[in-house]
């Protein structure tokens, strides 16, 4: 590990980015010197301010909209695109020029994430940017801000930890790492956001955290941010007389968060305007959504306010004269969010589905059911056996348990800045526990809901040097590759697929899996597709295990990879006997290598998914 001065944590969020640092030279054990890095950004044309968060918005201005001096930043030439607070405010007035939710698009398998697709519904005259390039722009801004403040300790020379949702698949992790490498951060580590939140809780407790948890505890981390709902389970165990934390489960990737709530509030206000005879076109609804986000944040941050203003621009040139003004009330926020997203449901509840239209616009694959509580119930039910083979936990679950029983809860994400939403979620969870005669889950307090992930990531950089407690866990899922069965051609029937385990559950970062004993045939020199699967519930499959059949909820198919593997000196279409070799990199991405029986060549398959075909 390099002689870095700082451990730097970067929360590359859906709605905002945060950067934190720990001075490694002045920190030791529980005595840590940490801080949030203020980020210079444009807050108005020609006006630069330092803020603790960088809103994750990119605005693509018209050539005549801003002068070069209006876009000047402290560290160099004016950029053609606007990033941060000014981008968010300008996008509220002209949403067709605003690129948002790049992080959600980065993990969308149904689109080419390298293609210029944002803003999605922009007219032809508006330039576009890819989700990958948008992520690069945010990281470039953060690097420039850091290097400007720390000219003697440039960011590429520090220990950088970048956070991702726990439910990110290998392709999304790979693209995130690629975005970081594009701005010179080629030696970083990826960390799951719920783990980062728990690391910040440990950091904030300054050594007292050991008095708040005990061996046998199961900590449920509920991370509800701008774009995703992330659930993780972390068990408190003991090794050599000391407490140890083990991440035992993560939830599925659920696109459900603050963005959904902002849209729901916008429709609430839209209906109110319609009752007074005012109808909005789709362009204005986009602007209304951004206005409701701002109003919601005001109401959540100031309990004394009963309402916050919402401004909706007109399409005409006279923006001031045509502007619509309304308000969002605290009651509307409570009714829309509490009852709509956190309904009281039973522990046996599952997310509801619905019949979809055959034709749909290209967009993000949002969760069909907005009820966070139903998704949580399904997660805990699915993970009932998560502690079954964990030392010290074998007989802790009651025989009549229908879901895994957490004993402590840590909330993270800006959504829970609303005390009503936090209390509602905790009360519903404890009502489930009460029905099975289990004690209520304790609330772990003390983290900053906006800044915890970045601070926890920085602390993890400190921990990686052996200076604190580390959460163990490895990969949150087992991974499989599809192997087509050899069979005669049958009309109307494709050959069945078997799933070959290439990386078991809990495989540690920076390790390699032993080669499975069996060989498989690899087709070279012609177009082929690789099918990959993952499982969050099959914890016992080892490398080389072959599944001939499985239940629908056991395996999830990931994005397939299309490729033409070089034939070298072989004939196109030749089937080469190979053994498979998997590795989990330091950044948590999965690499697969096919090694032939004879010869020195090999074929590497990476989760570098381009989205074509």
Coordinates of C-alpha atoms in Angstrom, one line a residue:
X1 CA 0.0 0.0 0.0
X2 CA 1.3 3.4 -0.9
X3 CA 2.4 6.0 1.6
X4 CA -0.7 8.0 1.3
X5 CA -1.4 11.0 3.6
X6 CA -5.2 10.6 3.6
X7 CA -7.9 8.0 3.3
X8 CA -10.5 9.6 1.1
X9 CA -14.1 8.4 1.0
X10 CA -16.3 9.3 -2.0
X11 CA -20.1 8.8 -2.0
X12 CA -21.0 9.0 -5.7
X13 CA -24.7 9.3 -5.0
X14 CA -27.8 9.4 -7.1
X15 CA -28.8 12.8 -5.9
X16 CA -25.6 14.2 -4.4
X17 CA -21.9 13.4 -4.0
X18 CA -19.9 13.8 -0.8
X19 CA -16.2 13.6 -0.2
X20 CA -14.6 12.9 3.3
X21 CA -11.0 12.4 4.4
X22 CA -9.1 11.0 7.4
X23 CA -5.6 12.2 8.1
X24 CA -3.7 8.9 8.4
X25 CA -0.7 10.6 10.0
X26 CA -2.8 12.0 12.8
X27 CA -5.1 9.0 13.4
X28 CA -4.7 5.8 15.3
X29 CA -7.2 3.2 16.4
X30 CA -10.4 4.9 17.7
X31 CA -8.7 8.3 17.7
X32 CA -9.5 9.5 14.2
X33 CA -9.1 12.9 12.7
X34 CA -11.8 13.1 10.0
X35 CA -13.6 15.9 8.1
X36 CA -16.0 16.5 5.2
X37 CA -14.3 18.1 2.3
X38 CA -16.1 21.3 1.2
X39 CA -16.7 21.2 -2.6
X40 CA -16.4 24.5 -4.6
X41 CA -19.2 24.7 -7.2
X42 CA -21.3 27.2 -9.1
X43 CA -24.4 28.2 -7.2
X44 CA -25.4 31.0 -9.6
X45 CA -23.8 32.3 -12.9
X46 CA -20.3 33.5 -12.0
X47 CA -20.8 32.7 -8.3
X48 CA -18.8 29.9 -6.7
X49 CA -19.5 28.6 -3.1
X50 CA -18.1 25.8 -1.1
X51 CA -20.7 23.2 -0.1
X52 CA -20.5 19.9 1.8
X53 CA -22.4 18.1 -1.0
X54 CA -22.2 18.3 -4.8
X55 CA -25.7 17.7 -6.3
X56 CA -25.5 14.9 -8.8
X57 CA -26.9 16.9 -11.7
X58 CA -25.4 17.9 -15.1
X59 CA -26.9 20.8 -17.1
X60 CA -26.2 21.1 -20.8
X61 CA -26.6 24.8 -21.4
X62 CA -27.5 26.4 -24.7
X63 CA -24.5 28.1 -26.3
X64 CA -26.0 31.5 -25.6
X65 CA -27.2 30.7 -22.1
X66 CA -24.1 31.3 -20.1
X67 CA -20.9 33.3 -20.8
X68 CA -17.5 31.7 -20.2
X69 CA -17.0 33.8 -17.1
X70 CA -20.3 32.5 -15.8
X71 CA -19.0 29.0 -15.8
X72 CA -15.5 29.7 -14.3
X73 CA -14.3 27.5 -11.5
X74 CA -11.3 28.1 -9.2
X75 CA -9.1 25.4 -10.9
X76 CA -9.1 26.0 -14.6
X77 CA -10.9 26.7 -17.9
X78 CA -14.7 27.0 -17.9
X79 CA -16.3 23.6 -18.5
X80 CA -19.0 23.3 -21.3
X81 CA -21.3 21.5 -18.8
X82 CA -22.5 22.7 -15.5
X83 CA -22.2 20.4 -12.5
X84 CA -23.7 20.7 -9.0
X85 CA -26.0 23.2 -7.4
X86 CA -26.3 25.6 -10.4
X87 CA -27.0 22.6 -12.7
X88 CA -29.9 21.5 -10.3
X89 CA -31.4 25.0 -10.2
X90 CA -31.1 25.6 -14.0
X91 CA -32.5 22.2 -14.6
X92 CA -35.6 23.0 -12.5
X93 CA -36.4 25.7 -15.0
X94 CA -35.4 23.8 -18.2
X95 CA -35.5 20.0 -17.3
X96 CA -35.0 18.9 -21.0
X97 CA -31.4 20.0 -20.6
X98 CA -30.8 18.3 -17.2
X99 CA -29.0 14.9 -16.9
X100 CA -30.0 13.3 -13.6
X101 CA -30.0 9.8 -11.9
X102 CA -26.8 8.9 -13.8
X103 CA -26.0 6.3 -11.1
X104 CA -29.3 4.5 -11.7
X105 CA -28.7 4.5 -15.4
X106 CA -25.2 3.1 -14.9
X107 CA -26.7 -0.1 -13.5
X108 CA -29.5 -0.4 -16.1
X109 CA -28.8 -3.5 -18.1
X110 CA -31.3 -2.7 -20.8
X111 CA -29.4 0.3 -22.3
X112 CA -26.0 1.0 -23.6
X113 CA -24.5 2.8 -20.7
X114 CA -21.7 4.2 -22.8
X115 CA -24.1 5.8 -25.3
X116 CA -25.2 9.4 -25.1
X117 CA -28.8 8.9 -23.8
X118 CA -29.1 11.6 -21.1
X119 CA -31.3 13.6 -20.8
X120 CA -33.6 10.8 -22.0
X121 CA -36.4 12.8 -23.5
X122 CA -34.4 15.8 -24.7
X123 CA -35.1 17.1 -28.2
X124 CA -32.6 16.6 -31.0
X125 CA -31.1 20.1 -30.6
X126 CA -30.0 19.3 -27.0
X127 CA -26.6 17.5 -26.7
X128 CA -26.6 14.3 -24.7
X129 CA -24.2 12.5 -22.4
X130 CA -23.8 8.9 -21.4
X131 CA -24.3 7.6 -17.9
X132 CA -20.7 6.6 -17.8
X133 CA -19.5 10.0 -18.9
X134 CA -21.8 11.7 -16.4
X135 CA -20.2 9.7 -13.6
X136 CA -16.8 10.6 -15.0
X137 CA -17.8 14.3 -14.9
X138 CA -18.8 14.1 -11.2
X139 CA -15.6 12.4 -10.2
X140 CA -13.5 14.8 -12.3
X141 CA -15.1 17.7 -10.4
X142 CA -14.4 16.0 -7.1
X143 CA -10.7 15.3 -8.1
X144 CA -10.2 18.9 -9.2
X145 CA -11.7 20.2 -6.0
X146 CA -9.5 18.0 -3.9
X147 CA -6.3 18.8 -5.9
X148 CA -7.1 22.5 -5.7
X149 CA -7.3 22.3 -1.8
X150 CA -4.4 19.8 -1.4
X151 CA -1.8 20.6 -4.1
X152 CA 0.8 18.6 -2.2
X153 CA -1.3 15.5 -1.8
X154 CA -3.1 14.9 -5.2
X155 CA -6.1 12.5 -5.0
X156 CA -4.6 9.7 -7.1
X157 CA -1.9 9.3 -4.5
X158 CA -4.3 8.9 -1.6
X159 CA -6.2 5.8 -0.4
X160 CA -9.5 6.3 -2.2
X161 CA -12.6 4.3 -1.3
X162 CA -15.6 4.8 -3.6
X163 CA -19.0 3.5 -2.5
X164 CA -21.6 1.6 -4.5
X165 CA -25.0 0.1 -3.6
X166 CA -24.6 -3.3 -2.0
X167 CA -26.9 -4.7 -4.7
X168 CA -24.8 -3.4 -7.6
X169 CA -24.1 -6.3 -10.0
X170 CA -20.5 -6.9 -11.3
X171 CA -21.1 -5.0 -14.5
X172 CA -22.2 -1.8 -12.6
X173 CA -19.2 -2.2 -10.3
X174 CA -16.9 -2.5 -13.3
X175 CA -18.3 0.6 -14.9
X176 CA -18.0 2.5 -11.7
X177 CA -14.3 1.5 -11.4
X178 CA -13.8 2.5 -15.0
X179 CA -15.2 5.9 -14.4
X180 CA -12.8 6.4 -11.5
X181 CA -9.9 5.1 -13.6
X182 CA -10.8 7.7 -16.3
X183 CA -10.0 10.5 -13.8
X184 CA -6.8 8.9 -12.6
X185 CA -8.2 6.9 -9.7
X186 CA -6.9 3.6 -10.8
X187 CA -6.0 2.0 -7.5
X188 CA -9.2 2.6 -5.5
X189 CA -11.4 0.2 -3.5
X190 CA -15.2 -0.2 -3.8
X191 CA -17.2 -0.4 -0.6
X192 CA -20.9 -1.2 -0.2
X193 CA -22.9 1.8 1.0
X194 CA -24.7 0.0 3.9
X195 CA -21.3 -1.2 5.2
X196 CA -20.0 2.4 4.8
X197 CA -22.9 3.6 6.9
X198 CA -22.2 1.1 9.7
X199 CA -18.5 2.1 9.5
X200 CA -19.5 5.7 10.1
X201 CA -21.7 4.6 13.1
X202 CA -18.6 2.9 14.5
X203 CA -16.5 6.0 13.8
X204 CA -19.1 8.4 15.4
X205 CA -19.3 6.2 18.5
X206 CA -15.5 6.8 19.1
X207 CA -14.9 3.4 20.7
X208 CA -18.3 3.2 22.5
X209 CA -19.9 1.1 19.8
X210 CA -18.8 -2.1 21.6
X211 CA -21.2 -1.2 24.5
X212 CA -24.2 -0.8 22.1
X213 CA -24.0 -4.2 20.4
X214 CA -23.2 -7.7 21.7
X215 CA -22.4 -11.1 20.3
X216 CA -25.5 -12.6 18.7
X217 CA -26.9 -9.3 17.4
X218 CA -28.1 -9.1 13.9
X219 CA -27.9 -5.6 12.6
X220 CA -30.3 -4.6 9.8
X221 CA -29.1 -1.7 7.7
X222 CA -31.8 0.1 5.8
X223 CA -30.3 2.5 3.3
X224 CA -32.9 4.5 1.4
X225 CA -31.3 7.1 -0.8
X226 CA -32.3 9.1 -3.9
X227 CA -32.3 6.2 -6.3
X228 CA -32.2 2.8 -4.5
X229 CA -33.5 0.9 -1.5
X230 CA -30.7 -1.2 -0.1
X231 CA -31.0 -3.8 2.7
X232 CA -28.1 -5.5 4.4
X233 CA -27.7 -7.8 7.4
X234 CA -24.6 -7.8 9.5
X235 CA -24.0 -10.3 12.4
X236 CA -22.0 -9.5 15.5
X237 CA -19.7 -12.5 16.3
X238 CA -16.7 -13.1 18.4
X239 CA -13.1 -14.0 17.5
X240 CA -10.3 -14.4 20.0
X241 CA -12.3 -12.6 22.6
X242 CA -13.0 -9.5 20.4
X243 CA -16.2 -8.5 18.7
X244 CA -16.3 -9.1 14.9
X245 CA -18.8 -8.0 12.3
X246 CA -19.8 -10.2 9.4
X247 CA -22.0 -9.1 6.5
X248 CA -24.3 -12.1 5.9
X249 CA -26.8 -10.8 3.3
X250 CA -27.8 -8.0 1.0
X251 CA -31.0 -7.4 -0.8
X252 CA -31.9 -7.2 -4.5
X253 CA -31.3 -4.1 -6.6
X254 CA -34.4 -2.1 -6.0
X255 CA -34.8 1.2 -7.9
X256 CA -37.0 2.8 -5.2
X257 CA -36.0 5.9 -3.3
X258 CA -36.2 9.7 -3.1
X259 CA -36.7 10.0 -6.9
X260 CA -39.9 8.0 -6.7
X261 CA -41.1 10.1 -3.7
X262 CA -40.4 13.4 -5.5
X263 CA -42.5 12.2 -8.5
X264 CA -45.3 11.1 -6.2
X265 CA -45.3 14.6 -4.6
X266 CA -45.3 16.2 -8.0
X267 CA -48.4 14.3 -9.0
X268 CA -50.0 15.3 -5.7
X269 CA -49.4 19.0 -6.5
X270 CA -50.4 18.5 -10.1
X271 CA -53.8 17.2 -9.0
X272 CA -54.2 20.2 -6.7
X273 CA -53.4 22.5 -9.6
X274 CA -55.8 20.7 -11.9
X275 CA -58.6 21.2 -9.4
X276 CA -58.1 24.9 -9.7
X277 CA -58.2 24.7 -13.5
X278 CA -54.5 24.7 -14.2
X279 CA -53.2 21.9 -16.4
X280 CA -49.5 21.1 -16.9
X281 CA -47.8 19.7 -19.9
X282 CA -45.2 16.9 -19.5
X283 CA -42.4 19.4 -19.7
X284 CA -43.8 21.3 -16.7
X285 CA -44.3 18.1 -14.7
X286 CA -40.6 17.4 -15.0
X287 CA -39.9 20.9 -13.6
X288 CA -42.6 20.4 -10.9
X289 CA -40.8 17.2 -9.8
X290 CA -37.5 19.1 -9.3
X291 CA -39.5 21.8 -7.5
X292 CA -41.1 19.3 -5.2
X293 CA -37.7 17.8 -4.4
X294 CA -36.5 21.2 -3.2
X295 CA -39.7 21.9 -1.2
X296 CA -39.5 18.4 0.4
X297 CA -35.9 19.0 1.5
X298 CA -36.9 22.4 3.0
X299 CA -39.8 20.8 5.0
X300 CA -37.7 17.9 6.1
X301 CA -34.9 20.1 7.4
X302 CA -37.1 22.7 9.2
X303 CA -39.8 21.2 11.4
X304 CA -41.2 24.7 12.1
X305 CA -42.5 25.1 8.5
X306 CA -45.9 24.0 7.5
X307 CA -45.4 24.6 3.8
X308 CA -42.7 25.3 1.2
X309 CA -43.1 27.2 -2.1
X310 CA -43.0 25.4 -5.5
X311 CA -42.4 27.3 -8.7
X312 CA -43.3 25.9 -12.1
X313 CA -41.9 27.8 -15.1
X314 CA -43.9 28.4 -18.3
X315 CA -42.8 27.3 -21.8
X316 CA -42.9 30.9 -23.1
X317 CA -40.1 33.3 -23.2
X318 CA -41.5 35.4 -20.4
X319 CA -40.5 33.1 -17.6
X320 CA -41.4 35.5 -14.8
X321 CA -44.8 36.4 -16.2
X322 CA -45.8 32.9 -17.0
X323 CA -44.5 31.3 -13.8
X324 CA -46.9 29.2 -11.7
X325 CA -46.6 29.4 -8.0
X326 CA -48.0 26.9 -5.6
X327 CA -46.9 25.2 -2.4
X328 CA -46.3 21.8 -0.9
X329 CA -47.6 21.3 2.6
X330 CA -46.2 19.2 5.4
X331 CA -49.5 17.3 5.5
X332 CA -49.2 16.5 1.8
X333 CA -45.7 15.2 2.3
X334 CA -46.7 13.0 5.3
X335 CA -49.8 11.6 3.6
X336 CA -48.1 10.9 0.3
X337 CA -44.9 9.4 1.6
X338 CA -46.0 7.7 4.8
X339 CA -49.1 6.0 3.5
X340 CA -47.8 5.6 -0.1
X341 CA -44.3 4.2 0.6
X342 CA -44.5 2.9 4.1
X343 CA -47.9 1.2 4.5
X344 CA -48.6 -1.1 7.4
X345 CA -48.3 -4.6 6.1
X346 CA -47.8 -8.1 7.5
X347 CA -44.4 -9.8 7.8
X348 CA -45.6 -12.2 5.1
X349 CA -46.1 -9.4 2.5
X350 CA -44.4 -9.4 -0.8
X351 CA -44.1 -6.7 -3.4
X352 CA -47.1 -6.5 -5.6
X353 CA -46.8 -6.9 -9.4
X354 CA -49.0 -5.7 -12.2
X355 CA -49.7 -6.5 -15.8
X356 CA -47.5 -4.2 -17.9
X357 CA -48.4 -2.6 -21.2
X358 CA -46.8 -4.4 -24.2
X359 CA -45.2 -1.1 -25.3
X360 CA -43.4 1.2 -23.0
X361 CA -41.0 4.1 -23.2
X362 CA -37.3 3.5 -22.6
X363 CA -36.7 4.4 -19.0
X364 CA -35.3 3.2 -15.7
X365 CA -36.6 -0.1 -14.4
X366 CA -38.2 1.3 -11.3
X367 CA -39.7 -1.1 -8.8
X368 CA -43.4 -1.7 -9.6
X369 CA -44.4 -1.7 -6.0
X370 CA -43.6 1.6 -4.2
X371 CA -44.1 0.1 -0.7
X372 CA -40.7 0.0 1.0
X373 CA -42.2 -2.1 3.8
X374 CA -43.3 -4.9 1.5
X375 CA -39.8 -5.1 0.0
X376 CA -38.3 -5.2 3.5
X377 CA -40.7 -8.0 4.5
X378 CA -39.8 -10.0 1.5
X379 CA -36.1 -9.5 2.1
X380 CA -36.2 -10.7 5.7
X381 CA -38.4 -13.7 4.7
X382 CA -35.9 -14.7 2.0
X383 CA -33.0 -14.5 4.4
X384 CA -34.6 -16.6 7.2
X385 CA -31.7 -19.0 7.0
X386 CA -28.9 -16.5 6.7
X387 CA -27.3 -17.2 10.1
X388 CA -28.0 -21.0 10.1
X389 CA -24.3 -21.9 9.5
X390 CA -22.7 -18.9 11.3
X391 CA -20.8 -20.0 14.4
X392 CA -22.7 -19.1 17.6
X393 CA -26.0 -18.5 15.7
X394 CA -27.0 -22.1 14.9
X395 CA -30.0 -22.3 17.3
X396 CA -30.9 -18.6 17.8
X397 CA -33.9 -18.4 15.5
X398 CA -37.1 -19.8 17.0
X399 CA -38.6 -22.8 15.3
X400 CA -41.7 -20.9 14.4
X401 CA -39.9 -18.0 12.8
X402 CA -41.1 -17.0 9.4
X403 CA -38.5 -14.3 8.8
X404 CA -35.1 -13.5 10.1
X405 CA -35.3 -11.5 13.3
X406 CA -33.0 -8.4 13.5
X407 CA -32.0 -7.2 16.9
X408 CA -30.8 -3.7 15.9
X409 CA -31.5 -1.3 13.1
X410 CA -29.3 1.3 11.5
X411 CA -31.1 3.8 9.1
X412 CA -29.2 5.7 6.4
X413 CA -30.1 8.0 3.6
X414 CA -31.7 11.4 3.2
X415 CA -35.2 9.9 3.2
X416 CA -34.9 9.2 6.9
X417 CA -34.3 12.8 7.7
X418 CA -38.1 12.7 8.1
X419 CA -38.6 11.4 11.7
X420 CA -42.1 10.2 10.7
X421 CA -40.7 7.8 8.1
X422 CA -38.0 6.5 10.4
X423 CA -40.4 5.9 13.2
X424 CA -43.0 4.3 10.9
X425 CA -40.5 1.8 9.5
X426 CA -39.1 0.9 12.9
X427 CA -42.6 0.5 14.4
X428 CA -43.7 -1.8 11.5
X429 CA -40.6 -3.9 11.9
X430 CA -41.1 -4.3 15.7
X431 CA -44.8 -5.2 15.1
X432 CA -43.6 -8.1 13.0
X433 CA -41.2 -9.2 15.7
X434 CA -43.9 -8.9 18.3
X435 CA -46.2 -11.3 16.4
X436 CA -43.4 -14.0 16.7
X437 CA -42.7 -13.1 20.4
X438 CA -39.3 -11.7 19.6
X439 CA -37.9 -8.6 21.4
X440 CA -38.0 -5.3 19.6
X441 CA -35.1 -4.2 17.5
X442 CA -32.9 -1.4 19.0
X443 CA -32.3 1.8 17.1
X444 CA -28.6 2.5 16.5
X445 CA -28.3 6.3 16.4
X446 CA -25.5 8.8 15.8
X447 CA -24.9 8.9 12.1
X448 CA -25.3 11.9 9.7
X449 CA -27.9 10.7 7.2
X450 CA -26.4 12.8 4.4
X451 CA -22.7 12.4 5.1
X452 CA -22.4 9.0 6.7
X453 CA -21.5 7.0 3.6
X454 CA -18.5 9.2 2.6
X455 CA -17.2 9.4 6.2
X456 CA -17.6 5.6 6.7
X457 CA -15.8 5.0 3.4
X458 CA -12.9 7.2 4.6
X459 CA -12.9 5.3 7.9
X460 CA -12.7 2.0 5.9
X461 CA -9.6 3.3 4.3
X462 CA -8.2 3.8 7.8
X463 CA -9.4 0.3 8.8
X464 CA -7.7 -1.3 5.9
X465 CA -4.4 -0.4 7.4
X466 CA -5.2 -2.6 10.4
X467 CA -6.2 0.2 12.7
X468 CA -9.8 -0.7 13.5
X469 CA -12.6 -3.2 13.3
X470 CA -13.3 -4.6 9.8
X471 CA -16.6 -5.9 8.5
X472 CA -16.0 -9.3 6.9
X473 CA -18.2 -10.8 4.2
X474 CA -16.7 -11.0 0.7
X475 CA -19.1 -11.3 -2.2
X476 CA -22.8 -10.8 -1.2
X477 CA -23.9 -13.4 -3.7
X478 CA -22.8 -16.7 -5.4
X479 CA -22.1 -16.4 -9.1
X480 CA -22.7 -18.9 -11.9
X481 CA -22.1 -19.1 -15.6
X482 CA -24.5 -20.9 -17.9
X483 CA -23.3 -24.0 -19.7
X484 CA -25.4 -25.3 -22.6
X485 CA -26.1 -29.0 -22.6
X486 CA -24.9 -31.1 -25.5
X487 CA -28.0 -32.6 -27.2
X488 CA -29.4 -33.4 -30.7
X489 CA -31.4 -30.6 -32.3
X490 CA -35.1 -30.7 -31.4
X491 CA -37.6 -28.5 -33.3
X492 CA -38.8 -25.6 -31.1
X493 CA -36.6 -26.5 -28.2
X494 CA -33.4 -24.8 -27.1
X495 CA -30.7 -26.9 -25.3
X496 CA -31.2 -26.7 -21.6
X497 CA -28.8 -24.6 -19.5
X498 CA -26.9 -25.7 -16.5
X499 CA -25.6 -23.2 -14.0
X500 CA -21.9 -23.8 -13.0
X501 CA -20.8 -22.0 -9.8
X502 CA -17.7 -20.0 -10.5
X503 CA -17.6 -17.8 -7.3
X504 CA -19.1 -19.0 -4.0
X505 CA -21.0 -16.8 -1.5
X506 CA -18.6 -14.8 0.7
X507 CA -15.6 -15.0 -1.7
X508 CA -13.2 -12.3 -0.4
X509 CA -12.0 -9.4 -2.6
X510 CA -8.5 -9.9 -4.0
X511 CA -8.8 -13.7 -4.0
X512 CA -9.1 -16.4 -6.7
X513 CA -11.3 -19.5 -6.8
X514 CA -9.7 -22.9 -7.5
X515 CA -10.3 -24.3 -11.0
X516 CA -13.3 -26.6 -11.1
X517 CA -12.2 -30.2 -11.9
X518 CA -14.5 -30.5 -14.8
X519 CA -13.8 -29.1 -18.3
X520 CA -16.3 -27.3 -20.5
X521 CA -16.1 -26.5 -24.1
X522 CA -15.4 -22.9 -25.2
X523 CA -16.6 -21.8 -28.7
X524 CA -14.0 -19.5 -30.3
X525 CA -13.8 -17.4 -33.5
X526 CA -17.6 -16.8 -33.9
X527 CA -20.2 -14.7 -32.1
X528 CA -21.2 -16.3 -28.7
X529 CA -23.0 -15.1 -25.6
X530 CA -22.2 -15.7 -22.0
X531 CA -25.1 -16.1 -19.6
X532 CA -24.5 -15.3 -15.9
X533 CA -26.6 -15.9 -12.8
X534 CA -26.4 -14.9 -9.2
X535 CA -28.0 -16.0 -5.9
X536 CA -28.3 -14.4 -2.6
X537 CA -29.8 -17.5 -0.9
X538 CA -27.6 -20.4 -2.1
X539 CA -24.8 -20.1 0.5
X540 CA -23.4 -23.6 0.2
X541 CA -22.5 -24.0 -3.4
X542 CA -18.8 -24.4 -3.9
X543 CA -16.8 -23.7 -7.0
X544 CA -17.6 -26.3 -9.6
X545 CA -21.1 -27.1 -8.3
X546 CA -23.5 -27.7 -11.2
X547 CA -27.2 -26.8 -11.0
X548 CA -29.4 -28.7 -13.5
X549 CA -32.5 -27.0 -12.2
X550 CA -33.5 -24.4 -9.6
X551 CA -36.4 -22.5 -8.2
X552 CA -37.3 -19.1 -9.8
X553 CA -36.4 -17.2 -6.6
X554 CA -33.1 -19.0 -6.2
X555 CA -31.1 -17.6 -9.2
X556 CA -31.4 -14.3 -10.9
X557 CA -30.1 -14.0 -14.4
X558 CA -27.7 -11.1 -15.0
X559 CA -27.0 -9.3 -18.2
X560 CA -25.5 -11.6 -20.8
X561 CA -22.2 -10.7 -22.5
X562 CA -21.9 -11.0 -26.3
X563 CA -18.4 -11.6 -27.6
X564 CA -16.2 -13.1 -30.3
X565 CA -13.3 -14.8 -28.7
X566 CA -10.1 -14.8 -30.8
X567 CA -9.5 -18.1 -32.5
X568 CA -5.7 -17.7 -32.6
X569 CA -4.5 -20.7 -34.7
X570 CA -7.8 -22.5 -34.4
X571 CA -10.7 -22.8 -36.8
X572 CA -13.7 -20.4 -36.3
X573 CA -16.4 -22.2 -34.4
X574 CA -14.0 -24.8 -32.9
X575 CA -14.9 -26.0 -29.4
X576 CA -11.8 -25.8 -27.1
X577 CA -11.8 -27.8 -23.8
X578 CA -11.1 -25.4 -21.0
X579 CA -11.3 -25.1 -17.2
X580 CA -12.7 -21.9 -15.7
X581 CA -10.9 -19.7 -13.2
X582 CA -12.7 -16.9 -11.4
X583 CA -11.2 -14.0 -9.3
X584 CA -12.8 -11.2 -7.3
X585 CA -10.7 -8.1 -7.7
X586 CA -9.9 -5.6 -5.0
X587 CA -12.7 -3.3 -6.2
X588 CA -15.2 -6.2 -6.0
X589 CA -15.6 -7.0 -9.7
X590 CA -15.7 -10.5 -11.0
X591 CA -13.3 -11.7 -13.6
X592 CA -13.6 -15.1 -15.4
X593 CA -10.7 -16.8 -17.3
X594 CA -10.9 -19.8 -19.5
X595 CA -7.7 -21.9 -19.5
X596 CA -7.2 -24.6 -22.2
X597 CA -6.0 -28.1 -21.5
X598 CA -2.9 -27.5 -23.6
X599 CA -1.2 -24.3 -24.7
X600 CA -0.3 -21.0 -23.0
X601 CA -3.2 -18.9 -24.3
X602 CA -6.3 -18.1 -22.2
X603 CA -9.5 -16.1 -22.7
X604 CA -10.6 -13.6 -20.2
X605 CA -14.3 -12.6 -19.8
X606 CA -14.9 -9.4 -17.9
X607 CA -18.2 -7.9 -16.7
X608 CA -17.5 -4.9 -19.0
X609 CA -20.9 -4.8 -20.4
X610 CA -21.6 -2.4 -23.3
X611 CA -25.3 -3.0 -23.7
X612 CA -25.3 -3.8 -27.4
X613 CA -27.4 -6.5 -28.9

